Coordinates of C-alpha atoms and ligand atoms in Angstrom, one line a residue:
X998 CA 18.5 -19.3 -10.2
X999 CA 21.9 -20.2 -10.6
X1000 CA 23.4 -23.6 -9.6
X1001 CA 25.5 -21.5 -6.7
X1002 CA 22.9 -20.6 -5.1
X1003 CA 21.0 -23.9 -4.5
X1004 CA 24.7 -24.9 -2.7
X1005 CA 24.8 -22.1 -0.4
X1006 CA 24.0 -22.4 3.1
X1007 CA 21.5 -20.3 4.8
X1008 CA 23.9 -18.1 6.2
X1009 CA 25.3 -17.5 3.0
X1010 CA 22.0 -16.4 1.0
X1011 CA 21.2 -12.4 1.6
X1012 CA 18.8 -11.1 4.4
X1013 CA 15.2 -10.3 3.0
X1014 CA 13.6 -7.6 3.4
X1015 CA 16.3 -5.0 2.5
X1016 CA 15.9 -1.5 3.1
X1017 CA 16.1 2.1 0.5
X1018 CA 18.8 4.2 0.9
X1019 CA 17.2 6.7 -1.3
X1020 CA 13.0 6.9 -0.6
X1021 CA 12.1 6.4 -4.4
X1022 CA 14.4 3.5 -5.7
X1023 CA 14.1 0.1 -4.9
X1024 CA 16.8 -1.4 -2.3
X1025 CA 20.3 -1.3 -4.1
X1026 CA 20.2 -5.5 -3.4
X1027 CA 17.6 -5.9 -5.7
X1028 CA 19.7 -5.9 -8.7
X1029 CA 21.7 -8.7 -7.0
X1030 CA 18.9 -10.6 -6.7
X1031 CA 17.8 -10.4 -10.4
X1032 CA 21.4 -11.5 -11.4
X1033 CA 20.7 -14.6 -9.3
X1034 CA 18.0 -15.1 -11.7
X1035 CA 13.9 -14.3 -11.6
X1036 CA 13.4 -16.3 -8.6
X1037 CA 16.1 -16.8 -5.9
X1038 CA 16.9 -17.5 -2.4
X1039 CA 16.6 -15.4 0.7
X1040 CA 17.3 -15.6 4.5
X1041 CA 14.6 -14.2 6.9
X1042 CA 15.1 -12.5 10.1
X1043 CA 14.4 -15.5 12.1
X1044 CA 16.7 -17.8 10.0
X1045 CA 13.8 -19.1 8.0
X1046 CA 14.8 -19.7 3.9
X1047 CA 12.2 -18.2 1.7
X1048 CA 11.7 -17.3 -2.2
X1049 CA 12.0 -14.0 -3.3
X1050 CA 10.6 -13.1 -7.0
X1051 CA 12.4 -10.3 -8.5
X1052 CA 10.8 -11.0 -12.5
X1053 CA 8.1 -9.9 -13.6
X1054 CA 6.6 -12.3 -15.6
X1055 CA 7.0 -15.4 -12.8
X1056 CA 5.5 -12.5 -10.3
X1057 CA 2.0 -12.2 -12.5
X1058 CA 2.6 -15.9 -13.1
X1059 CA 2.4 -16.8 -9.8
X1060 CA 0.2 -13.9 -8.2
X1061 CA -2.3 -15.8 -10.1
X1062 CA -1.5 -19.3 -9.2
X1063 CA -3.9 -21.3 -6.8
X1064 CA -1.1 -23.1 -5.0
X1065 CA 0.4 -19.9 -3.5
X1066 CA -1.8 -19.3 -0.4
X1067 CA -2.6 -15.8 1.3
X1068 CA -4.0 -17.7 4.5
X1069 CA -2.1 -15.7 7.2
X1070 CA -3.6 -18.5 9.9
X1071 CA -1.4 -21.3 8.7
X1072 CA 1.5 -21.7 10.5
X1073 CA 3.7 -21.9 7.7
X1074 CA 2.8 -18.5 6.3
X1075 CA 6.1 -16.4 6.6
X1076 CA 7.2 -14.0 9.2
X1077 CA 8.5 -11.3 7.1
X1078 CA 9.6 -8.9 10.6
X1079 CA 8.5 -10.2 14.2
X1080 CA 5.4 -7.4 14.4
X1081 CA 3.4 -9.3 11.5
X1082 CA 3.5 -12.9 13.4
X1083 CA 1.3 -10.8 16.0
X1084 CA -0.7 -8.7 13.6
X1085 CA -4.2 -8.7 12.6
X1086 CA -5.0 -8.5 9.3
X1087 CA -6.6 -11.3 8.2
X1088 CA -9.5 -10.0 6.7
X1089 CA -8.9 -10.2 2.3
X1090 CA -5.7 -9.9 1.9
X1091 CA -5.2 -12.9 4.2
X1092 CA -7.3 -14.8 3.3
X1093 CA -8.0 -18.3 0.4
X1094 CA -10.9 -18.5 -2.3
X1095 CA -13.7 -19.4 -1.2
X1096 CA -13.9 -17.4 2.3
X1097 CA -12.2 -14.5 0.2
X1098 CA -14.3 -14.7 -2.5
X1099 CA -17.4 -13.9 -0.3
X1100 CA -16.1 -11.1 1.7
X1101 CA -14.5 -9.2 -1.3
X1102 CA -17.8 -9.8 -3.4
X1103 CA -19.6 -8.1 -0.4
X1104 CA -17.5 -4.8 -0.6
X1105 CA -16.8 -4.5 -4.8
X1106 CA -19.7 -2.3 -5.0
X1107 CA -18.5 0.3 -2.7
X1108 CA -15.0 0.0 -4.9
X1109 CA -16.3 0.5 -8.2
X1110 CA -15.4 2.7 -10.8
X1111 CA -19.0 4.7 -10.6
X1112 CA -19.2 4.8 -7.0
X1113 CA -15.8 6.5 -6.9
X1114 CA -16.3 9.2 -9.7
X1115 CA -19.4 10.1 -7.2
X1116 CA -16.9 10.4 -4.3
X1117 CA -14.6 12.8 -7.0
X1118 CA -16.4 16.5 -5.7
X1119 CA -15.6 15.5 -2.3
X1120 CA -12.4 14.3 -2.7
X1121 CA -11.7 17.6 -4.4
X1122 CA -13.3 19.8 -1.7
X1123 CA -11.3 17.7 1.1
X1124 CA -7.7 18.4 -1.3
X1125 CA -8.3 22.3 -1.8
X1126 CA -9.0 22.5 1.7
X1127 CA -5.8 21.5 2.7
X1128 CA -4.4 23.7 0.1
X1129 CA -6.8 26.7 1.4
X1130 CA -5.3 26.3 4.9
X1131 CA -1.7 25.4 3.8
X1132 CA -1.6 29.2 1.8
X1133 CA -3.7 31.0 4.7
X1134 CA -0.5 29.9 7.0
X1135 CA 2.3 30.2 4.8
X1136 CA 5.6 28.3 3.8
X1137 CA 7.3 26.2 5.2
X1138 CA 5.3 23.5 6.0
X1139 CA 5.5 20.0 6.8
X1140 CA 3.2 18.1 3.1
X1141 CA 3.0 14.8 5.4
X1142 CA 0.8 15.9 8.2
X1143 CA -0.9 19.2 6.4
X1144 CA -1.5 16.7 3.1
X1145 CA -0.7 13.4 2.5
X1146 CA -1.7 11.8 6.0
X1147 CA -5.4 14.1 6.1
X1148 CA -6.3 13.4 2.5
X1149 CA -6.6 9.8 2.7
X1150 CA -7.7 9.6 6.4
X1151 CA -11.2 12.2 5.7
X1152 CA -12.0 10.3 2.8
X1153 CA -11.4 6.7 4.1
X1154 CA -13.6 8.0 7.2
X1155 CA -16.1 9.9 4.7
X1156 CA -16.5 6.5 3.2
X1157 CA -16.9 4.3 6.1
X1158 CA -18.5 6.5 8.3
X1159 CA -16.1 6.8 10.8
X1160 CA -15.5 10.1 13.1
X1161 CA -12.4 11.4 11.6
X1162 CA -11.9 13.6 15.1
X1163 CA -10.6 10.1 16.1
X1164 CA -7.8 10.4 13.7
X1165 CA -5.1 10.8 15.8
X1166 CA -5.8 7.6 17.8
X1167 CA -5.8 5.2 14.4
X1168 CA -3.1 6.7 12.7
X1169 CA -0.6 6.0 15.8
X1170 CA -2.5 2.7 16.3
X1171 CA -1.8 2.0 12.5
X1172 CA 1.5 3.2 12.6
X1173 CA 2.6 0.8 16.2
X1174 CA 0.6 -1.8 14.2
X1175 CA 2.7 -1.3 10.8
X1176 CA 5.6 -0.4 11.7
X1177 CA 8.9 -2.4 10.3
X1178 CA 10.8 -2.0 13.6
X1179 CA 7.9 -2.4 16.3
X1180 CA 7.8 -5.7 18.4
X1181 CA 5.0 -8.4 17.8
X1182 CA 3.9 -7.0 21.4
X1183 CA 3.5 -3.7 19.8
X1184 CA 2.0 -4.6 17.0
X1185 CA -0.8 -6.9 18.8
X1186 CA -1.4 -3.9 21.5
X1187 CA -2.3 -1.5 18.7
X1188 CA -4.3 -4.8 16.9
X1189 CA -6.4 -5.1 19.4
X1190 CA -7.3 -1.7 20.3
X1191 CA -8.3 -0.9 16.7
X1192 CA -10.4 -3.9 16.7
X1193 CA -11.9 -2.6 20.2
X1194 CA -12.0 0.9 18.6
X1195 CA -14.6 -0.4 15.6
X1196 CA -16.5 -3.3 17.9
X1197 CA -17.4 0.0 20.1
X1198 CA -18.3 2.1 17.2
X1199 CA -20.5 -0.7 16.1
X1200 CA -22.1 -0.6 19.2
X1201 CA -22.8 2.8 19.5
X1202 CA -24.3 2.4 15.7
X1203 CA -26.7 -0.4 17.0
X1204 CA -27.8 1.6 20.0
X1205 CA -28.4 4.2 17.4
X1206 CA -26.3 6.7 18.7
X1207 CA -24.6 9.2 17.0
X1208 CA -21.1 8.5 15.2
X1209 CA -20.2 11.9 16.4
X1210 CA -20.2 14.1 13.2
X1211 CA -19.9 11.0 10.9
X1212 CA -22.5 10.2 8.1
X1213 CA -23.5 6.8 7.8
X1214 CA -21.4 5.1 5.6
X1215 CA -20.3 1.6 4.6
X1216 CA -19.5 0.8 7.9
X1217 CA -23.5 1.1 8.8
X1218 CA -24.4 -0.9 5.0
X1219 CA -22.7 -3.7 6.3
X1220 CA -24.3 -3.4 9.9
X1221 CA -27.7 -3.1 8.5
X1222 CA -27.4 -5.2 5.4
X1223 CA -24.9 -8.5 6.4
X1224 CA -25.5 -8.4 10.5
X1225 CA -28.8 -9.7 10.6
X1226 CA -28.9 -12.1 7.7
X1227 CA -25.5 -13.3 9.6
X1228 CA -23.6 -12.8 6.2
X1229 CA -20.9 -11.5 8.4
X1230 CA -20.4 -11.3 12.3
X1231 CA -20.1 -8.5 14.3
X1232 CA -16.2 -9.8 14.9
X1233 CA -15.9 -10.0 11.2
X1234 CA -17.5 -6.6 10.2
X1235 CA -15.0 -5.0 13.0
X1236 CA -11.9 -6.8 11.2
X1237 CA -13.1 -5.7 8.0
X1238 CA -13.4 -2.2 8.5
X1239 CA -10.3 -2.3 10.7
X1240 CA -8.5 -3.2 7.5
X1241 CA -10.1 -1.0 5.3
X1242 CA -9.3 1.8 7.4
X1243 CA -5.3 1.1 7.3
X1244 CA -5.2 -0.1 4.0
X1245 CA -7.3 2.9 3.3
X1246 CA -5.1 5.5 4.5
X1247 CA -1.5 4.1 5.0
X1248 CA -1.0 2.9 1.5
X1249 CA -2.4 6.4 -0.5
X1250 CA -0.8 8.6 2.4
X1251 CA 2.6 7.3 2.0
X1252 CA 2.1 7.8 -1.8
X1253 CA 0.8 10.8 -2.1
X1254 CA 3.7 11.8 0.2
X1255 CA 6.4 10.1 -2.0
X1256 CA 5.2 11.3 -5.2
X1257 CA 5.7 15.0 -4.2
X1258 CA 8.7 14.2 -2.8
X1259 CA 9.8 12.4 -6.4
X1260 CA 8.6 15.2 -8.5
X1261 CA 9.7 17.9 -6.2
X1262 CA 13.1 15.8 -7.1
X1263 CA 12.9 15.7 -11.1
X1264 CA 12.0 19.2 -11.6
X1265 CA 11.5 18.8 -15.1
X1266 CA 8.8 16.5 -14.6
X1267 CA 7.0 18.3 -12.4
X1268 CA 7.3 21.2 -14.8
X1269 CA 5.9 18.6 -17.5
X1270 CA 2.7 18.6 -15.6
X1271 CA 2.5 22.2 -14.4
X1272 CA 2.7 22.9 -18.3
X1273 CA 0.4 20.3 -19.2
X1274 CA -2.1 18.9 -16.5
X1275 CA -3.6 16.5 -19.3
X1276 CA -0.3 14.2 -18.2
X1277 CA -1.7 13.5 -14.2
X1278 CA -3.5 10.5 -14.6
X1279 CA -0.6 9.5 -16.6
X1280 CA 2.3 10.7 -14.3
X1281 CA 0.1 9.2 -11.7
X1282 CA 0.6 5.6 -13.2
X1283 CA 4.0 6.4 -13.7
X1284 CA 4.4 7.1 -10.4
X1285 CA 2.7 4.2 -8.9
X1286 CA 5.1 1.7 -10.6
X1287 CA 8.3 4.0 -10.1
X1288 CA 7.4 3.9 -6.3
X1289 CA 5.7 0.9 -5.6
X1290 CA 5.0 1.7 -2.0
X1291 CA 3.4 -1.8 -0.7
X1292 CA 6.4 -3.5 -2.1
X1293 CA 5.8 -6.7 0.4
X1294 CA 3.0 -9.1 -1.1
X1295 CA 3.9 -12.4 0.5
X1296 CA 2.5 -16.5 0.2
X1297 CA 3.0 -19.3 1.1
X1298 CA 2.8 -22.8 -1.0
X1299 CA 0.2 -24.8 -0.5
X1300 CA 2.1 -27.2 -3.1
X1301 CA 4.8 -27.7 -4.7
X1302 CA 5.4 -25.4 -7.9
X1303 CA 7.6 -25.3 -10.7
X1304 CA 8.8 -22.3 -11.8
X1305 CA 11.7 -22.2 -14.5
X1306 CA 14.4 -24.1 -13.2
X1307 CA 13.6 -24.2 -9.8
X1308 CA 10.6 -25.7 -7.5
X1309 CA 9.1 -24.2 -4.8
X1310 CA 7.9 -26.8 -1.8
X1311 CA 4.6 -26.9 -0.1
X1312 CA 5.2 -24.9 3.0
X1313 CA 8.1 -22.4 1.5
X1314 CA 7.4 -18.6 1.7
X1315 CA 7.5 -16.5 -1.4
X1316 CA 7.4 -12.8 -1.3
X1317 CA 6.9 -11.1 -4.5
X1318 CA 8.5 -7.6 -4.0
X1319 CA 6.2 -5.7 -6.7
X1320 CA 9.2 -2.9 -6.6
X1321 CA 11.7 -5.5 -8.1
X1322 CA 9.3 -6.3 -11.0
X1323 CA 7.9 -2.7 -11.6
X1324 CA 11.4 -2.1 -12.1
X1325 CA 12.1 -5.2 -14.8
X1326 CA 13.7 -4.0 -18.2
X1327 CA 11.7 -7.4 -19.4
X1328 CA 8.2 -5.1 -18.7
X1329 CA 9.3 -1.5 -19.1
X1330 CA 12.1 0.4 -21.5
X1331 CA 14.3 2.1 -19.1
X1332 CA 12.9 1.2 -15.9
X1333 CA 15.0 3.8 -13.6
X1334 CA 13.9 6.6 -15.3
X1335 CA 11.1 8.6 -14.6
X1336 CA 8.9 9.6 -17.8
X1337 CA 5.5 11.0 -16.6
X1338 CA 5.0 10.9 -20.1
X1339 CA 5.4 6.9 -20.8
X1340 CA 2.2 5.9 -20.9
X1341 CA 2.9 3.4 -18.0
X1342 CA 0.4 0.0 -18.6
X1343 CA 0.5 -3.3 -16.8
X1344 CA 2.2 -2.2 -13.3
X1345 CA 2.0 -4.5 -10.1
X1346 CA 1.8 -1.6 -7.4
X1347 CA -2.1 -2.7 -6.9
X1348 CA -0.9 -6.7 -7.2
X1349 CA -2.3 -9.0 -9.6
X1350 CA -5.0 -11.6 -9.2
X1351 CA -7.4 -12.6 -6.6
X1352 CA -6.4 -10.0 -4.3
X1353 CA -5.6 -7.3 -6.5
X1354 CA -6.5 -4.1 -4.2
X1355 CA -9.9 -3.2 -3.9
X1356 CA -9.2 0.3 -3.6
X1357 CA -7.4 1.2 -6.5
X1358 CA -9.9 3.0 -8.2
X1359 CA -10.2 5.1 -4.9
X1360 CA -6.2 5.7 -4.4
X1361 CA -6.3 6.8 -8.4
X1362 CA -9.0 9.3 -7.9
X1363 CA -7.1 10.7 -4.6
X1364 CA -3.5 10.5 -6.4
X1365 CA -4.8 12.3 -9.5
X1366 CA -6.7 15.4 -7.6
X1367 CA -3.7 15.5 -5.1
X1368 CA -1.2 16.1 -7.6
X1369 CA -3.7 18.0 -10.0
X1370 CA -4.9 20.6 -7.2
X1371 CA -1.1 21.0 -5.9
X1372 CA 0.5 21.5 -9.6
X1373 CA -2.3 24.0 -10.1
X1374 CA -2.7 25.8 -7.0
X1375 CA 1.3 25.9 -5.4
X1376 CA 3.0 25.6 -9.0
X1377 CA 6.1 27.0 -7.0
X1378 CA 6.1 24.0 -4.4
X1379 CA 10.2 23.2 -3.7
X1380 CA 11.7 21.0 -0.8
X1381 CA 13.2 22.9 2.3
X1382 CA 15.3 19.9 3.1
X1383 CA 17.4 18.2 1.0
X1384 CA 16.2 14.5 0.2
X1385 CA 19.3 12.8 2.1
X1386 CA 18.0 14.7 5.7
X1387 CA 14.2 13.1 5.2
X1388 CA 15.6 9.5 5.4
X1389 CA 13.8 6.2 4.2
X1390 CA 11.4 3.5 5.9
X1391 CA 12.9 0.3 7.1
X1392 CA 12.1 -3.2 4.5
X1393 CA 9.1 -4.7 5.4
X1394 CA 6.6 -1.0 5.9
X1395 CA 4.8 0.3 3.8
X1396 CA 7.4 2.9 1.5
X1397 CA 7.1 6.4 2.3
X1398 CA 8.7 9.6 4.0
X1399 CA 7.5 10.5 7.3
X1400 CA 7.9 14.6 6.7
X1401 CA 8.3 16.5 4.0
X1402 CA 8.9 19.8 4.6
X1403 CA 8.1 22.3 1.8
X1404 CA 8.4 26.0 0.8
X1405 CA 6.7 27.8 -2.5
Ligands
HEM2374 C1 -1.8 4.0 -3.6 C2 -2.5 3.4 -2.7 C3 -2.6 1.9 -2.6 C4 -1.7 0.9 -3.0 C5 -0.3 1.1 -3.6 C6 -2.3 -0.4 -2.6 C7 -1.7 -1.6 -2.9 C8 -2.3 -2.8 -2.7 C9 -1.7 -4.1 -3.0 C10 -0.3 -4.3 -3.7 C11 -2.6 -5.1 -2.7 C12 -2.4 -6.6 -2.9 C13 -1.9 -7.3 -1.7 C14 -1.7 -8.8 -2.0 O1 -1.8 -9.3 -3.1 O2 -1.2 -9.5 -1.0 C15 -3.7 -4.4 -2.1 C16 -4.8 -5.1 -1.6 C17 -5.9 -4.4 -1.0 N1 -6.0 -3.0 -0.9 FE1 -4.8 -1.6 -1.6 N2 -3.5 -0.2 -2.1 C18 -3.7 1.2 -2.1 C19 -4.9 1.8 -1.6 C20 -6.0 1.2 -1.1 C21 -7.2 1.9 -0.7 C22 -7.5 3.4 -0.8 C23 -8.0 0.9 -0.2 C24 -9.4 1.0 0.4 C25 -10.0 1.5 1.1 C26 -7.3 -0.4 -0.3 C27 -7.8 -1.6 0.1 C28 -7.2 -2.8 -0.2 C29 -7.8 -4.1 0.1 C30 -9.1 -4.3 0.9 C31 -7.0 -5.1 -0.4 C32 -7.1 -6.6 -0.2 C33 -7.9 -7.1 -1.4 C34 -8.1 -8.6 -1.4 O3 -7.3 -9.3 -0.7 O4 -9.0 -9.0 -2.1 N3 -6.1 -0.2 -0.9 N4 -3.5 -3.0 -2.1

């Protein structure tokens, strides 16, 4: 950081988080912040001065470093926009070693490598599917609702065991809960009534009723495996499938969505993998650190830390925008461009560390048969709309597009 910018005053320092202009690039401020050096200064919404981390070897440095704290509870943690002082996701990814340890040990095995490459023939049924019903009914058609949002959702329920004929309710509820611009009112209403949604669904799963249409899934493992040796509460178990649920389907909808969008928008490179499908799990990589969709992993210090020439205090905020160092020309040669062909290593868009995502072996498998099935089956696939109409989500959500509509 540069001597400057320790002088200026809060008002003076740029307002974090900062929002696209176009859906696939990282804010335009970004840039300025790496000029101020890898990690520098920001204001927050409610006048609070935290650190952002724009390089990427200080962001693996510290995703791994002790003294930054998840623990949402403490009341320093930072309030990145007013709907995430109310909302609840505290389960994980907001939580401190050792409480996190034991929770994430309890659900690796339903993450792992093997158990998703079982879940592969399903995936694939639920993608062509889509793509049966999206040729029966012809172009146009909006890829966001007929795609990207029911992929994700019927295999996050598939692997829960959750009714997806409820999937209306918890994708508005996840969106009012998520959403950048909502009020912490807002955000605690839709909360709550997830959290009320699983503790009935528990219920009805003790009193052995039927989860309408839903096979048991991981959901019922932890009811009958961690309920009665009180491993976990029923209160716990409810907050834990409430956040796999969201991070389930939010985080792979939105890039599913975006990916399209991007290829639909380098033509060349989508020609690349309609020529050569051996390149997916490649592009897919590729994609994942061009788009960096959960682009707002935040901390707080539980000490103080030094970090190149400046120290971070115990109680300061730190976000680690994982688009800012996904895009570092320290870590990747020619980090704008788009080369589905790079063989892309060492990207941030799961994290790094402790709470690197759990489902990243799931949102691989359900990136790389999205974008396999659609290359193969609607090699035509062109946007309606030009990308300026389809606008861009607001800092601080979860990147995406909400439509994208789509002829062939
Ligand atoms: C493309 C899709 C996805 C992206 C980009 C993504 C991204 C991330 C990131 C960046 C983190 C780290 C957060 C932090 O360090 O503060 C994370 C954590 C997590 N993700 Fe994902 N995720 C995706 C899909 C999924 C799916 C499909 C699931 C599961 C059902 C999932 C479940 C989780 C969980 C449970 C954590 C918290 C892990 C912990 O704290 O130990 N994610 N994800």
């Amino acid at each position: 950081m540069s001597g400057d910018d320790l002088l200026r005053t809060p008002a003076e320092l740029p307002e974090f988080p900062m929002s696209r202009t176009c859906p696939y690039h990282p804010p335009a401020g970004y840039a300025e912040l790496r000029e101020r050096g890898p990690v520098s200064r920001v204001r927050l919404y409610d006048g609070r001065v935290a650190w952002v981390v724009t390089g990427y070897g200080e962001t693996r440095r510290l995703l791994v470093d002790p003294r930054l704290s998840s623990d949402r509870t403490r009341p320093d943690f930072p309030v990145l926009v007013p709907r995430m002082a109310a909302a609840k996701l505290t389960a994980l990814v907001g939580m401190d070693p050792p409480e996190h340890d034991i929770q994430r040990r309890m659900l690796i095995p339903s993450f792992t490598v093997k158990r998703v490459t079982g879940l592969r023939p399903s995936i694939r049924r639920i993608v062509d599917e889509r793509i049966d019903v999206l040729l029966a009914e012809g172009a146009p058609a909006d890829l966001v609702t007929e795609f990207a949002l029911p992929v994700p959702s019927t295999v996050i329920c598939e692997l829960l065991g959750v009714p997806y004929e409820d999937h209306e309710f918890f994708e508005e509820q996840t969106r009012r809960m998520l959403m950048a611009t909502g009020t912490a009112e807002e955000a605690a209403a839709a909360g709550a009534a997830l959290v009320g949604y699983f503790d009935e669904l528990i219920g009805a799963k003790l009193g052995g009723a039927e989860a309408r249409g839903a096979a048991p899934g991981l959901l019922d493992e932890l009811i009958e495996t961690r309920l009665p040796t009180g491993d976990l509460s029923r209160e716990e178990i409810a907050s834990i499938a409430m956040f796999l649920l969201v991070a389930g389907h939010e985080t792979t909808a939105n890039m599913i969505g975006l990916s399209i969008l991007t290829l639909l928008e380098h033509p060349e490179q989508w020609a690349r993998l309609r020529a050569d499908p051996g390149l997916v799990p490649g592009a897919m990589e590729e994609l994942l650190r061009f788009l960096s969709v959960a682009d707002e992993l935040q901390r707080v210090a539980a000490a103080d830390i030094e970090i190149g020439s400046v120290v971070i205090k115990e109680g300061d905020g730190v976000y680690l925008p994982n688009a800012a160092a996904n895009r570092s020309a320290d870590a990747f040669t020619d980090p704008d461009t788009l080369d589905v062909g790079r063989g892309t290593r060492h990207h941030l868009a799961f994290g790094y560390g402790v709470h690197q995502c759990i489902g990243q072996n799931l949102a691989r498998a359900e990136l790389e048969i999205a974008l396999g099935r659609l290359t193969a089956r609607m090699p035509a696939l062109r946007l309606a709309e030009p990308v300026e109409r389809l606008g861009t989500k607001p800092g601080g959500s979860v990147q995406g597009i909400v439509r994208l509509p789509v002829t062939w």
